[in-house]
Coordinates of C-alpha atoms in Angstrom, one line a residue:
M1 CA 172.1 93.2 152.7
P2 CA 173.6 92.0 149.3
V3 CA 171.6 91.2 146.3
E4 CA 173.0 89.6 143.2
V5 CA 171.8 88.7 140.0
L6 CA 173.7 85.8 138.6
T7 CA 174.3 84.9 135.0
T8 CA 176.2 81.6 135.7
P9 CA 175.0 78.5 138.0
F10 CA 175.6 78.7 141.6
N11 CA 175.6 76.3 144.7
P12 CA 173.4 78.2 146.9
W13 CA 174.5 76.1 150.1
Q14 CA 178.2 77.0 149.4
R15 CA 177.3 80.7 148.8
L16 CA 175.3 80.7 152.1
A17 CA 178.4 79.0 154.0
D18 CA 180.7 81.5 152.4
Y19 CA 178.6 84.4 153.3
E20 CA 178.0 83.3 157.0
A21 CA 181.9 82.7 157.4
R22 CA 182.6 86.4 156.6
P23 CA 184.2 87.7 159.7
Q24 CA 182.0 90.9 159.7
A25 CA 179.0 88.7 160.0
P26 CA 176.9 89.5 163.3
H27 CA 177.7 86.1 164.8
G28 CA 176.9 86.7 168.4
R29 CA 173.3 88.4 167.8
I30 CA 171.9 85.7 165.6
G31 CA 169.3 83.6 167.0
A32 CA 167.6 82.5 163.8
T33 CA 168.3 82.0 160.1
A34 CA 165.6 81.3 157.7
V35 CA 166.5 80.3 154.2
F36 CA 164.6 79.5 151.2
V37 CA 166.2 78.1 148.0
G38 CA 164.1 77.9 144.9
S39 CA 164.9 75.3 142.0
M40 CA 163.5 74.9 138.4
R41 CA 160.7 72.3 138.3
D42 CA 160.4 70.0 135.2
F43 CA 156.7 70.7 135.0
N44 CA 154.3 73.5 134.7
Q45 CA 150.8 73.9 134.0
D46 CA 150.4 70.1 133.4
D47 CA 153.2 70.4 130.9
D48 CA 156.7 68.7 130.9
V49 CA 159.5 71.5 130.9
R50 CA 162.7 70.8 129.5
A51 CA 164.5 74.1 130.0
M52 CA 163.7 77.7 131.0
T53 CA 165.3 81.2 130.1
L54 CA 165.3 83.8 132.8
E55 CA 165.4 87.2 131.7
H56 CA 165.7 90.6 133.8
Y57 CA 165.9 94.2 133.3
P58 CA 169.6 95.1 134.5
G59 CA 169.7 97.7 137.1
M60 CA 165.8 97.7 137.7
T61 CA 165.8 94.1 139.0
E62 CA 168.6 94.7 141.3
G63 CA 167.2 98.0 142.7
Y64 CA 163.9 96.5 143.3
L65 CA 165.5 93.5 145.2
E66 CA 167.5 96.2 147.1
R67 CA 164.5 97.7 148.1
I68 CA 162.6 95.0 149.4
S69 CA 165.6 93.6 151.3
A70 CA 165.9 97.2 153.0
E71 CA 162.1 97.2 153.7
A72 CA 162.0 93.6 155.2
G73 CA 165.1 94.7 157.2
E74 CA 163.2 97.6 158.8
R75 CA 159.9 95.9 159.2
W76 CA 161.2 92.9 161.1
G77 CA 164.5 94.3 162.6
L78 CA 166.6 92.0 160.8
L79 CA 170.3 91.6 161.2
D80 CA 170.9 90.7 157.5
T81 CA 169.6 89.3 154.4
L82 CA 171.1 87.8 151.3
I83 CA 169.3 87.5 147.9
L84 CA 170.8 85.7 144.9
H85 CA 168.8 85.1 141.7
R86 CA 169.7 83.4 138.4
V87 CA 169.1 84.6 135.0
G88 CA 169.8 82.9 131.6
E89 CA 169.2 79.3 130.5
L90 CA 168.5 77.0 133.2
A91 CA 167.7 73.2 133.4
P92 CA 165.4 71.1 135.7
Q93 CA 166.7 71.2 139.3
D94 CA 169.1 74.2 138.8
P95 CA 168.9 76.6 141.8
I96 CA 167.2 79.7 140.8
V97 CA 167.0 81.9 144.0
L98 CA 168.5 82.0 147.5
V99 CA 166.7 84.1 150.1
A100 CA 168.5 84.1 153.5
V101 CA 167.4 85.9 156.6
W102 CA 169.2 86.4 160.0
S103 CA 167.4 87.9 163.0
S104 CA 167.5 87.6 166.7
H105 CA 164.3 85.5 166.9
R106 CA 162.6 82.8 164.6
R107 CA 159.2 84.5 164.1
E108 CA 160.9 87.5 162.5
A109 CA 163.2 85.4 160.4
F110 CA 160.3 83.1 159.1
E111 CA 158.0 85.9 158.6
A112 CA 160.6 88.1 156.6
C113 CA 161.9 85.1 154.6
R114 CA 158.4 84.2 153.5
W115 CA 157.6 87.9 152.7
L116 CA 160.7 88.5 150.7
M117 CA 160.2 85.5 148.6
E118 CA 156.5 86.3 147.9
E119 CA 157.3 89.8 147.1
L120 CA 160.4 88.7 144.8
K121 CA 158.1 86.0 143.0
S122 CA 155.1 88.5 142.4
K123 CA 156.7 91.7 141.6
A124 CA 160.5 91.7 140.8
P125 CA 160.9 92.2 137.1
F126 CA 161.9 88.9 135.8
W127 CA 160.6 87.0 132.7
K128 CA 160.3 83.4 132.3
R129 CA 160.2 81.6 128.9
E130 CA 159.9 77.7 129.0
T131 CA 160.9 75.2 126.6
L132 CA 158.3 72.2 126.6
A133 CA 159.2 68.6 126.1
D134 CA 157.5 68.7 122.7
G135 CA 159.9 71.4 121.6
S136 CA 157.6 74.4 121.7
A137 CA 158.2 77.5 123.9
R138 CA 155.8 79.8 125.8
W139 CA 156.3 82.8 128.3
V140 CA 155.0 82.1 131.7
E141 CA 152.3 84.6 132.4
Q142 CA 151.6 83.9 136.1
N143 CA 153.4 82.4 138.9
T144 CA 152.0 79.4 140.9
P145 CA 150.6 80.3 144.3
G146 CA 153.0 80.4 147.0

């Protein structure tokens, strides 16, 4: 159940394909895969956003993501999870996060993927600073509702 915080851009669909192609993946037992990919929007709170800087607390962030991944695995009996999250400078449409969940049945996959994303979004130690179209900058103090 790997977790990575990435400092460079990534292609979530390629990373997902690469991960699924691993010989040790539980291929015959997988009945459902749920995937969430989050991208940077070019708007927030009625303002146009030109860029965003994502910061994290190294070690603490990865530890938190590993804990929620393990908790999801136990709660829903998952076969595997994958969480990738970007930090650093981002532009609109850049992928920010990939959460993938594999299970034997779709209900567990949907519920666990949703729960992981909401936990990550509301509690993981990430900080966002937006650069607006007028050149000003601000810290994002709250996330949009899921």
